[in-house]
Coordinates of C-alpha atoms in Angstrom, one line a residue:
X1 CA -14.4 -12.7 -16.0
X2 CA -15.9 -9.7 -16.2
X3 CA -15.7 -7.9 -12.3
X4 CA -15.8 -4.4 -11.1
X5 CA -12.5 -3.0 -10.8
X6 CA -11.1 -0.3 -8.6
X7 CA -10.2 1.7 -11.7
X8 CA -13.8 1.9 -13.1
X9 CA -16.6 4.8 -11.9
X10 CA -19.7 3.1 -10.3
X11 CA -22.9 4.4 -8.8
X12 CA -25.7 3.2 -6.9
X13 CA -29.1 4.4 -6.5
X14 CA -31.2 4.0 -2.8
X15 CA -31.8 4.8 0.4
X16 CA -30.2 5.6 3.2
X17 CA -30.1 5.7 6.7
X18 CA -28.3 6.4 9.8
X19 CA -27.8 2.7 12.0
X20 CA -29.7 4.4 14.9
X21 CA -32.4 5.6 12.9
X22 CA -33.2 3.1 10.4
X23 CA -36.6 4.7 9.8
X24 CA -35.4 7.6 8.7
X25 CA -34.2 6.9 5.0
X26 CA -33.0 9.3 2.7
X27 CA -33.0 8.9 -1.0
X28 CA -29.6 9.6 -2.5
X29 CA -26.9 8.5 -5.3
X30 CA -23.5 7.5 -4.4
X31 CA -20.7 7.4 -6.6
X32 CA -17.0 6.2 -6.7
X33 CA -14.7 7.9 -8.9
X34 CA -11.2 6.7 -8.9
X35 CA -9.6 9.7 -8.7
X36 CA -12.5 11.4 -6.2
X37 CA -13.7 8.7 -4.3
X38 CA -16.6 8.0 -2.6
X39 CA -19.6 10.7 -3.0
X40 CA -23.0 10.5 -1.5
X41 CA -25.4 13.4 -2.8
X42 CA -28.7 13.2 -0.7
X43 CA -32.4 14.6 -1.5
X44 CA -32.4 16.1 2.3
X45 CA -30.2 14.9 4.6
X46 CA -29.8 14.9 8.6
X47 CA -28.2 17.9 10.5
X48 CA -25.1 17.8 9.8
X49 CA -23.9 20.9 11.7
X50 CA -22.6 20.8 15.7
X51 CA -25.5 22.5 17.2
X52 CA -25.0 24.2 20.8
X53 CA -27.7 24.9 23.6
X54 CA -26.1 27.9 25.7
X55 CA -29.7 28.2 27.4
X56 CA -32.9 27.2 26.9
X57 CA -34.3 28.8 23.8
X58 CA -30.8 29.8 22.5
X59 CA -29.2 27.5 19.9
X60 CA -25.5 28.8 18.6
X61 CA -24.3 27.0 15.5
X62 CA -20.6 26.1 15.6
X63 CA -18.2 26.6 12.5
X64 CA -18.0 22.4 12.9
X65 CA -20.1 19.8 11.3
X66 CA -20.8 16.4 12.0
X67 CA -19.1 13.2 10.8
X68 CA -20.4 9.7 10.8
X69 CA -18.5 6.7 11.5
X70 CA -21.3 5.2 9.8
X71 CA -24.4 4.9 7.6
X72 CA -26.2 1.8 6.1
X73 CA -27.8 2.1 2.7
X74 CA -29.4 0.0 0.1
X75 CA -29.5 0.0 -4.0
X76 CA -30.2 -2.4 -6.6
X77 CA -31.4 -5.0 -4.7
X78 CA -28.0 -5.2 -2.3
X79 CA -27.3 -3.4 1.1
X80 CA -24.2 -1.3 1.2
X81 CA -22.3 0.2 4.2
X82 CA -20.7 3.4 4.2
X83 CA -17.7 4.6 6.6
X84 CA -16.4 7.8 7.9
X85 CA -18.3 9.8 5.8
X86 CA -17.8 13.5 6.3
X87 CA -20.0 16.7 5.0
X88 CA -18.5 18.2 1.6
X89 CA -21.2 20.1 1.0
X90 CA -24.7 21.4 2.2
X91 CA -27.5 24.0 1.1
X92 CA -31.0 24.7 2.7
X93 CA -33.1 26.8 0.4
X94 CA -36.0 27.7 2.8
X95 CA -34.3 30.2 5.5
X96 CA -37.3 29.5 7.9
X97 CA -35.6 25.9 8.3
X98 CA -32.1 26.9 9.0
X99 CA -32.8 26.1 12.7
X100 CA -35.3 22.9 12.3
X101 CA -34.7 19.7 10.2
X102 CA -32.3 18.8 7.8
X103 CA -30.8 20.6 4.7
X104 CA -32.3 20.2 1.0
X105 CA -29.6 18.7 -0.3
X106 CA -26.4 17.1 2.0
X107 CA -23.4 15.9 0.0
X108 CA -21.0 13.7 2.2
X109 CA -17.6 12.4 1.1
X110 CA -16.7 8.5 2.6
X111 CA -13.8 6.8 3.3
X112 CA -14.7 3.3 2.4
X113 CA -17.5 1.3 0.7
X114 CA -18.8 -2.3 1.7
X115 CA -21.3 -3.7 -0.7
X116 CA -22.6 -7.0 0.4
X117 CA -22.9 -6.1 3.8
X118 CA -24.3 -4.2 7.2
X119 CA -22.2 -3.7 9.7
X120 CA -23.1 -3.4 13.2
X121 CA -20.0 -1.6 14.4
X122 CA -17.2 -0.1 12.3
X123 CA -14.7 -1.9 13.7
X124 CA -16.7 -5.4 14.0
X125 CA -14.5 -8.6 14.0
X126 CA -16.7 -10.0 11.2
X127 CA -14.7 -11.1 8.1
X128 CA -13.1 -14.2 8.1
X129 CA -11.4 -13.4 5.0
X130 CA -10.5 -10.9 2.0
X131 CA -9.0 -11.9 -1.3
X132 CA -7.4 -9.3 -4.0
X133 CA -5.5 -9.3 -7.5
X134 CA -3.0 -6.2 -7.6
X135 CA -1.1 -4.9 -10.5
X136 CA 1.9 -7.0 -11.8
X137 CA 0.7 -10.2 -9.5
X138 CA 0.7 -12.7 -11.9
X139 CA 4.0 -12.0 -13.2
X140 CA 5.8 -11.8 -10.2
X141 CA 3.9 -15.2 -9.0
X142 CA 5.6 -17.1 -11.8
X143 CA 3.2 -19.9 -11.6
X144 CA 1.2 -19.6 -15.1
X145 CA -0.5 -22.5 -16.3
X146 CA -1.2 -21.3 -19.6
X147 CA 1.3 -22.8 -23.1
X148 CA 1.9 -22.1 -25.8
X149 CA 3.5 -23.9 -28.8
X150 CA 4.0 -23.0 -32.5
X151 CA 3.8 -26.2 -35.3
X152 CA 4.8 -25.2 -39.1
X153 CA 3.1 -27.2 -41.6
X154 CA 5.8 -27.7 -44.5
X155 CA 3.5 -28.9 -47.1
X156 CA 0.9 -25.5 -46.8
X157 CA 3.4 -22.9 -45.1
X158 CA 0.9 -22.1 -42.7
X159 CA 2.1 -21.9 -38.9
X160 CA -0.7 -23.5 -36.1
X161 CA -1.0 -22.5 -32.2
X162 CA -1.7 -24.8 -29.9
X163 CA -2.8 -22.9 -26.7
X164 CA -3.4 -25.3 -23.5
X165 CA -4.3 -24.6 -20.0
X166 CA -3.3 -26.6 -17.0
X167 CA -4.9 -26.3 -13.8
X168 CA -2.2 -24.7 -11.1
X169 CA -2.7 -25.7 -7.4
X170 CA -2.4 -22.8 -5.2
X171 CA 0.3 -22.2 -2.9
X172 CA -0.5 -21.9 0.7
X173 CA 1.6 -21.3 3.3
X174 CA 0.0 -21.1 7.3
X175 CA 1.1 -18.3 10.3
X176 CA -0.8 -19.0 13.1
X177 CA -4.3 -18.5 12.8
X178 CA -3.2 -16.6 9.7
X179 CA -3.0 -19.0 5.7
X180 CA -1.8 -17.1 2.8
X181 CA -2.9 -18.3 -0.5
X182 CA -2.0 -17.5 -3.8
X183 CA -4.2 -19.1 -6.5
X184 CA -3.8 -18.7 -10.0
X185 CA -6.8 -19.5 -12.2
X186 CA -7.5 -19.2 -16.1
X187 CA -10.4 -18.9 -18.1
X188 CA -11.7 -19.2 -21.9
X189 CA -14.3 -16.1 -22.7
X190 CA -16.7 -17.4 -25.5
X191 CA -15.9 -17.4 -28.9
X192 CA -16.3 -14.0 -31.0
X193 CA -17.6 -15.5 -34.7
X194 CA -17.0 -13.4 -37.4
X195 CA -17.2 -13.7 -41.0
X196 CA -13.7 -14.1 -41.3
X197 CA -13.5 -17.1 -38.8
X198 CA -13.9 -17.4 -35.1
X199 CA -11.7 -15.9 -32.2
X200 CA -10.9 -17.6 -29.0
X201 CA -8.3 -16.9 -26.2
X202 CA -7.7 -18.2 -23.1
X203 CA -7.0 -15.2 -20.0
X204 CA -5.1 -15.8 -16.8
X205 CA -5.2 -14.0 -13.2
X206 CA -3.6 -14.6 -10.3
X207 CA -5.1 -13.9 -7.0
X208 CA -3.4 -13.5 -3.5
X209 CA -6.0 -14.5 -0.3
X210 CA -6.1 -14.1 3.4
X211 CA -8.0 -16.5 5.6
X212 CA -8.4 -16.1 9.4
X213 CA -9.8 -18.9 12.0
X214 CA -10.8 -16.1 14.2
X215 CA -12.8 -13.3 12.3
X216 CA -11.3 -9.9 12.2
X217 CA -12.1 -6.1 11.5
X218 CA -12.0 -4.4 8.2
X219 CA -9.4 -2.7 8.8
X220 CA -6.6 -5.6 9.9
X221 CA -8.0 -6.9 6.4
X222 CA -7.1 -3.9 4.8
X223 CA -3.9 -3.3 6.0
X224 CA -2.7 -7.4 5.4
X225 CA -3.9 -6.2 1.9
X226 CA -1.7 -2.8 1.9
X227 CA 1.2 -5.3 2.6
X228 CA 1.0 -7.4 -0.7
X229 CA 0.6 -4.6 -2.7
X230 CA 3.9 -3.2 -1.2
X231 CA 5.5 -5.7 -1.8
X232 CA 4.5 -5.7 -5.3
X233 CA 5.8 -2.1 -5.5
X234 CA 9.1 -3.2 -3.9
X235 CA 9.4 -6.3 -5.8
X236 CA 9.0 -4.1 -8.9
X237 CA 10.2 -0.7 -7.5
X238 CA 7.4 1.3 -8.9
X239 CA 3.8 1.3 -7.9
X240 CA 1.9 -1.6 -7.7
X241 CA -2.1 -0.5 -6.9
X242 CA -4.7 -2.9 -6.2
X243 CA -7.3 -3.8 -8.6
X244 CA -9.6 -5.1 -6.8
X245 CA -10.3 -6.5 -3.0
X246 CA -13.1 -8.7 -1.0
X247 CA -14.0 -9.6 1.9
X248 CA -16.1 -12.5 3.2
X249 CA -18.5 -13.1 5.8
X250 CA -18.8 -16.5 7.0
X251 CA -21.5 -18.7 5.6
X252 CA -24.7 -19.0 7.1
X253 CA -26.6 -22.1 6.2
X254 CA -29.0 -22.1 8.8
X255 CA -30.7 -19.4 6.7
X256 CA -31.1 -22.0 3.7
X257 CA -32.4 -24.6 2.7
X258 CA -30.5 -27.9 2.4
X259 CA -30.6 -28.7 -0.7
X260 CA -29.4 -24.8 -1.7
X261 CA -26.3 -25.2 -3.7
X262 CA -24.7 -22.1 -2.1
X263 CA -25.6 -23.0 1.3
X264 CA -22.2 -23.4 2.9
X265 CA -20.7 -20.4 0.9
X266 CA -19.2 -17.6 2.4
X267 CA -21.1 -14.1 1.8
X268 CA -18.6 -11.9 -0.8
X269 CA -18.4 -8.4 0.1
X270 CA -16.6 -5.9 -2.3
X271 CA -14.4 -3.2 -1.1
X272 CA -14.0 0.4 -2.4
X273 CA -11.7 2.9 -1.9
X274 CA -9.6 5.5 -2.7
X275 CA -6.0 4.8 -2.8
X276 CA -2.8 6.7 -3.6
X277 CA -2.7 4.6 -6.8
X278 CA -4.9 4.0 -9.8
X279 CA -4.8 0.6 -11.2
X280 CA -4.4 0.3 -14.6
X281 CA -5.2 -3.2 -15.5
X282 CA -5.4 -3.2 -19.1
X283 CA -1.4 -1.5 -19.7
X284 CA 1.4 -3.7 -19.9
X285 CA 3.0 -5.8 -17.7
X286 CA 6.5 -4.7 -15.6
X287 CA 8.9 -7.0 -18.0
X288 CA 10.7 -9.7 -16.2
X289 CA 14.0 -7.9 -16.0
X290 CA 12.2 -5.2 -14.4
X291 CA 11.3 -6.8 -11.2
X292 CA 14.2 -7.4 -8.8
X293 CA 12.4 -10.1 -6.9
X294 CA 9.7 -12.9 -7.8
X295 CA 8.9 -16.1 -6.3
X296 CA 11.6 -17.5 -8.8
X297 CA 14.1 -15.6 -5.9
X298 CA 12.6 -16.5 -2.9
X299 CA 9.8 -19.5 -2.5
X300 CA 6.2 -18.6 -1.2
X301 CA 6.1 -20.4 1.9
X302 CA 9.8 -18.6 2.6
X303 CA 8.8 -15.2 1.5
X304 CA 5.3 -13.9 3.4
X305 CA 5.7 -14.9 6.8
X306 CA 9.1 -13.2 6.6
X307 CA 8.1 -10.1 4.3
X308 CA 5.3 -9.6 7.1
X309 CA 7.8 -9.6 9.7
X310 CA 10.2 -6.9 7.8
X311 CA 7.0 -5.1 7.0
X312 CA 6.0 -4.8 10.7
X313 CA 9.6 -4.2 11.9
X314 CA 10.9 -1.5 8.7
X315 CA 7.3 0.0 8.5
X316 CA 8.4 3.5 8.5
X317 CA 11.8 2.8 6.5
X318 CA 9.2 0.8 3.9
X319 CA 6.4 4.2 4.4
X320 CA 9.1 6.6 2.9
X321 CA 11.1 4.6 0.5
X322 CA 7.6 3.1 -1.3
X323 CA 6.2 6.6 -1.0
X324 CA 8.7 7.5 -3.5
X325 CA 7.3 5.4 -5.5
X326 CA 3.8 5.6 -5.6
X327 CA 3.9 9.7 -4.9
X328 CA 6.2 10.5 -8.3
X329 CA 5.8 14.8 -8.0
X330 CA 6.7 16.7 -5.5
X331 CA 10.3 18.8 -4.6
X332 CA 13.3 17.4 -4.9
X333 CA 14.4 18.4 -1.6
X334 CA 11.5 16.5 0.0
X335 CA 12.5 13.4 -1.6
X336 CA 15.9 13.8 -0.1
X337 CA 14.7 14.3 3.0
X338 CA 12.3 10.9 2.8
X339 CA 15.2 8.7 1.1
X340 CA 17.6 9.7 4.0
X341 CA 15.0 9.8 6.9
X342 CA 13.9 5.8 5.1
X343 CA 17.9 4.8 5.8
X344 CA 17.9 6.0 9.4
X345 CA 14.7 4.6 9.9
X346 CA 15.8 1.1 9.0
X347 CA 19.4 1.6 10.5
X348 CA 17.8 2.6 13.7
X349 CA 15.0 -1.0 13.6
X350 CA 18.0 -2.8 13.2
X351 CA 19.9 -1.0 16.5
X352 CA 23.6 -1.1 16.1
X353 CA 26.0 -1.1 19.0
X354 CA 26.4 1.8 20.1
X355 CA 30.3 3.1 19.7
X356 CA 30.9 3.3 23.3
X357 CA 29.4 1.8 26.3
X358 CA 27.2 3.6 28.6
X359 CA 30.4 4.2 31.4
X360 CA 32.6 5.2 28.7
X361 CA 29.7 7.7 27.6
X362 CA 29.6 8.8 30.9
X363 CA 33.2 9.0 32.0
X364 CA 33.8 11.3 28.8
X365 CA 31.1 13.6 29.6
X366 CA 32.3 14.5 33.1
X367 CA 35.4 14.9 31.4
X368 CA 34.4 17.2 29.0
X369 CA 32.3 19.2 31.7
X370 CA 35.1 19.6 33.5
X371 CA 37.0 21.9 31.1
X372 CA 34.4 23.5 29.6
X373 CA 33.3 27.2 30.7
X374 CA 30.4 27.1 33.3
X375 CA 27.8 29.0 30.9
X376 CA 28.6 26.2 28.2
X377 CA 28.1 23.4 30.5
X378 CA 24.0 22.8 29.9
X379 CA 24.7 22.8 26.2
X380 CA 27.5 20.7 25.9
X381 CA 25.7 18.0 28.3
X382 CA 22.8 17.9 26.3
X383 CA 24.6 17.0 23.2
X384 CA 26.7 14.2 24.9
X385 CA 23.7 12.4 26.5
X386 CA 23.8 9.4 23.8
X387 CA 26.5 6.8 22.0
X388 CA 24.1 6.2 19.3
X389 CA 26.2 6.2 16.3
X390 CA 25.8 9.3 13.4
X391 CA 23.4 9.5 10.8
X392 CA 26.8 8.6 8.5
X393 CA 27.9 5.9 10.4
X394 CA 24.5 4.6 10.2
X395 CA 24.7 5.2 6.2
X396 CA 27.9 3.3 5.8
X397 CA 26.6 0.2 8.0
X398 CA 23.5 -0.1 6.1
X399 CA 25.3 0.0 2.5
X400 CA 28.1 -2.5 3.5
X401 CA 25.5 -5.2 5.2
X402 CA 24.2 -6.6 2.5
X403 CA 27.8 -8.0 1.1
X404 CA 31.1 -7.4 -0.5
X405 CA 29.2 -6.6 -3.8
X406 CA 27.5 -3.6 -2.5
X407 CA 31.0 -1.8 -3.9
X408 CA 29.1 -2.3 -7.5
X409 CA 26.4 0.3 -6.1
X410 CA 28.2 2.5 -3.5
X411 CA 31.9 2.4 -4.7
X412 CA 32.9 5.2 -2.3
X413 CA 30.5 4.6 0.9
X414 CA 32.2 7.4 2.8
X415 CA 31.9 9.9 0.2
X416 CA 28.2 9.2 -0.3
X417 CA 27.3 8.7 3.5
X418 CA 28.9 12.2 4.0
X419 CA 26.9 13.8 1.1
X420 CA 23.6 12.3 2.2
X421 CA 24.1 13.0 5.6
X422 CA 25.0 16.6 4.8
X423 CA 22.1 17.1 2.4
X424 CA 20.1 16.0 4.8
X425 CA 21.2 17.7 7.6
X426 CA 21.2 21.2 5.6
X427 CA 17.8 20.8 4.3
X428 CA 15.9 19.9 7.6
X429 CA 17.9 22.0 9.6
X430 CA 18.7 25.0 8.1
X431 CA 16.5 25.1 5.2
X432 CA 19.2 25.4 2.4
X433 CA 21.6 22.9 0.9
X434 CA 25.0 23.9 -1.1
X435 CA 24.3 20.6 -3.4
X436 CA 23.3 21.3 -6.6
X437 CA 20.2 19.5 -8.3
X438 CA 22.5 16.9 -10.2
X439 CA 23.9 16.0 -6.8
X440 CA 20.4 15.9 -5.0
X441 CA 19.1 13.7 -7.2
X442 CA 22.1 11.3 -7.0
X443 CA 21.7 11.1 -3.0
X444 CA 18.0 10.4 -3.3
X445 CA 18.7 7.7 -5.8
X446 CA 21.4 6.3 -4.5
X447 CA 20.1 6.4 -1.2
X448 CA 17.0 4.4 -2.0
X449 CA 18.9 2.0 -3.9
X450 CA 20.8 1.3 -0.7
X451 CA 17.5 0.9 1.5
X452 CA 15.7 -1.5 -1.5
X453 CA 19.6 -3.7 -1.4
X454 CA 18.9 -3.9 2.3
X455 CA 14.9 -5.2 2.0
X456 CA 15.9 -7.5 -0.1
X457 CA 18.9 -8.6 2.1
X458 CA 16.4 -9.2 4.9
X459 CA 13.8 -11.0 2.7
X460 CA 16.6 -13.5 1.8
X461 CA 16.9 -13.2 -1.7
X462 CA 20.5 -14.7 -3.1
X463 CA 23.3 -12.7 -3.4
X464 CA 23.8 -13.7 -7.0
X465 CA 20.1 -12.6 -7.7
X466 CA 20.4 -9.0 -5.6
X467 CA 23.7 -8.8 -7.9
X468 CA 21.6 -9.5 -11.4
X469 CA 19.0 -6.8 -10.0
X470 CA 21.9 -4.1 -9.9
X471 CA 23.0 -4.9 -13.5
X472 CA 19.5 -5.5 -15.0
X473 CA 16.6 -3.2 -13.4
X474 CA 17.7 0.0 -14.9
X475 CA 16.7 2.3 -11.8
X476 CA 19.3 0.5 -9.6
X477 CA 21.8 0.4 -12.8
X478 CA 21.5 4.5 -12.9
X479 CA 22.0 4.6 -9.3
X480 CA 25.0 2.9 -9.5
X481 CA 26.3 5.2 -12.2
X482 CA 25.3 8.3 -10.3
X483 CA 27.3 7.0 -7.5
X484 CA 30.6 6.6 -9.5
X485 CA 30.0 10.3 -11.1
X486 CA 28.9 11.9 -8.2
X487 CA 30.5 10.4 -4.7
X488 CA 33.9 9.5 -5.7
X489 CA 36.9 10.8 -4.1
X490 CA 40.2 10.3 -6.8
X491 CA 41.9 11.8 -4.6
X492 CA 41.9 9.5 -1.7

């Protein structure tokens, strides 16, 4: 299957025109560049700066220019839809047109591509649908239909392949007015003949879907999109980018005739973007002891209803920790600061008692008050106004709640909870911490750790396979060594 990918440069050749002003096309090239995006370059252009009319006569241009939620397009023989597309760059080489009509040349950058489609409102509920492979998908689905077995012949020495492919039904699993498929297909490219013989093989994909009864936006399509591929990346604890992504119109076979084969087909509309990460789809698969969860762990119909509920409820614990992942530069003292802020995050979504009750809060404070010096009183009853508990209590409840085996990773939880806490604390609130870089690294390592033991926790993966994932993915084994070298107290 040979499809365009989000990792390949594309460009398209048209017109193009503002929705309101459909008469008023533009020719112009648009490109997408993995790493750049989306580029228009127009021959002309509309005004693109934010004019002002002080009085009549007197036009003042502003140091702003224009963006577009919108503009509509179409090259070879397809229309295309563009969105929030903003000015990069602009030049006007006649200086008696400065004030009237558009520039020469207008070069906007967009968010987002659709080509398939014209929308009639950015955020139209018109897509029943969107379907997407991602990076490591097929592994982790574990549903491969493709064999492989190996015969010797005694007699000539020589060894045969026998390579079959079985169809795999998809899994589907329904949420409302929401079904989740995963379908796994295969395919035999045609034979390559050359003089020595003939090659054939037989390729495999698997591909997660999204259906709707009730049509939706783009962007709720996006975002249930943005979900599997996290959890790719937390399945595998490294970034997972999607390869490619549709979305699908419903079918409309009044505009056929009834003998068209394709009548009742939904209209395929391809996505583009740029993301944080580049797919690479021809590198090699994350090996199986690499991932420390598949559908082996936890089955299909289990897993995304509840991965979508932890996704909605950790979203900014899962935001930090993940952006660890897919963002790999950067200061360590940053990271610290995102690994420890992810732990609180989830800590606080998961609201633990408080340690005292809201009378005992109160009958300490006006205790407190009423020894302490009159100028002192406003500051001391400002920091007494909550039981939550402390950013190292919360540390030590989120590293025992996943089990008794959580000693494997955080040996010393007090020790560590103090240093992360402390790091923490020192780097966002002063500026500075006493921690050397061995010991930074350890807490943003170890912390993370804790925080992916927890996901998994909630996603219900066994405690014999969250064990395995400490032993056998080699991130969480180091984190576990950095925790016995680095936050453990002998001497306690």
């Amino acid at each position: 299957m040979d499809e365009p990918t989000l990792n390949d440069p594309r460009s398209w050749s048209g017109q193009w025109w503002l929705p309101d002003s459909p008469d008023d096309k533009v020719s112009g090239v648009l490109t997408y560049d993995p790493e750049g995006g989306l580029t228009l370059t127009l021959i002309g252009g509309w005004e693109y700066r934010v004019l002002q009319y002080p009085a009549p006569g007197v036009t003042s241009v502003t140091a702003e220019t224009r963006r577009w939620d919108m503009i509509h397009g179409r090259a070879e023989n397809t229309v295309l839809t563009l969105l929030d597309a903003s000015v990069r760059r602009a030049q006007t080489f006649d200086m008696e047109r400065m004030f009237e009509g558009g520039p020469d040349e207008l070069v906007l950058h967009a968010h987002t591509l659709l080509v398939g489609c014209l929308l009639e409102e950015p955020d139209e509920p018109a897509f029943e649908a969107a379907k997407a492979t991602a990076e490591n998908l097929t592994a982790w689905s574990r549903q491969g239909g493709v064999t492989t077995v190996m015969f010797d012949d005694p007699e000539s020495g020589d060894r045969t392949r026998e390579v079959t492919s079985a169809t795999v039904s998809p899994l589907v699993v329904e949420m409302g007015d929401l079904t989740a498929r995963l379908h796994t297909v295969s395919w035999a490219p045609a034979p390559s003949y050359q003089r020595w013989g003939i090659s054939v093989g037989i390729s495999e994909r698997a591909t997660f879907e999204f259906t709707s009864t009730t049509p939706r936006a783009l962007r709720e399509w996006i975002r249930l999109m943005a979900t599997i591929e996290d959890l790719l990346s937390l399945s595998t604890l490294r970034a997972c980018a999607l390869i490619w992504m549709r979305v699908y119109l419903p079918a409309t076979p009044e505009k056929w005739p009834e003998d068209y084969p394709l009548r009742n087909h939904r209209h395929e509309v391809h996505v583009y973007q740029q993301r944080i990460a580049t797919p690479r789809p021809e590198e090699k698969a994350v090996d199986l002891r690499d991932f420390v969860l598949t559908l082996d762990d936890v089955p299909f119909d289990e897993l995304i209803p509840k991965w979508l509920e932890v996704d909605a409820k950790f979203s900014a614990a899962r935001s930090l920790i993940l952006g660890l992942r897919y963002v790999t530069g950067g200061y360590l003292e940053s990271k610290v600061v995102s690994a420890v802020a992810a732990a609180e995050s989830m800590s606080r979504a998961l609201k633990p008692p408080p340690v005292m009750t809201k009378r005992e809060l109160r009958d300490l404070r006006e205790m407190v008050l009423a020894v302490v010096p009159e100028e002192h009183q406003t500051w001391m009853g400002e920091r007494l106004i909550s039981a939550d508990p402390t950013l190292k209590e919360r540390l030590e409840l989120l590293a025992a709640r996943p089990g008794e085996f959580m000693s494997e990773l955080v040996p010393d939880v007090g020790s560590w909870a103090v240093a992360a806490a402390y790091a923490r604390n020192k780097l966002a609130h002063v500026g500075a911490s006493p921690h050397t870089a061995e010991e930074l690294y350890a807490v943003v390592e170890v912390t993370s750790a804790v925080v992916i033991m927890n996901f998994l926790f909630e996603l219900g993966v066994p405690v014999d396979r969250m064990k395995r994932a400490l032993s056998e993915h080699w991130r969480l084994a180091a984190a576990a060594r950095m925790a016995k070298e680095m936050f453990l107290d002998t001497e306690r």
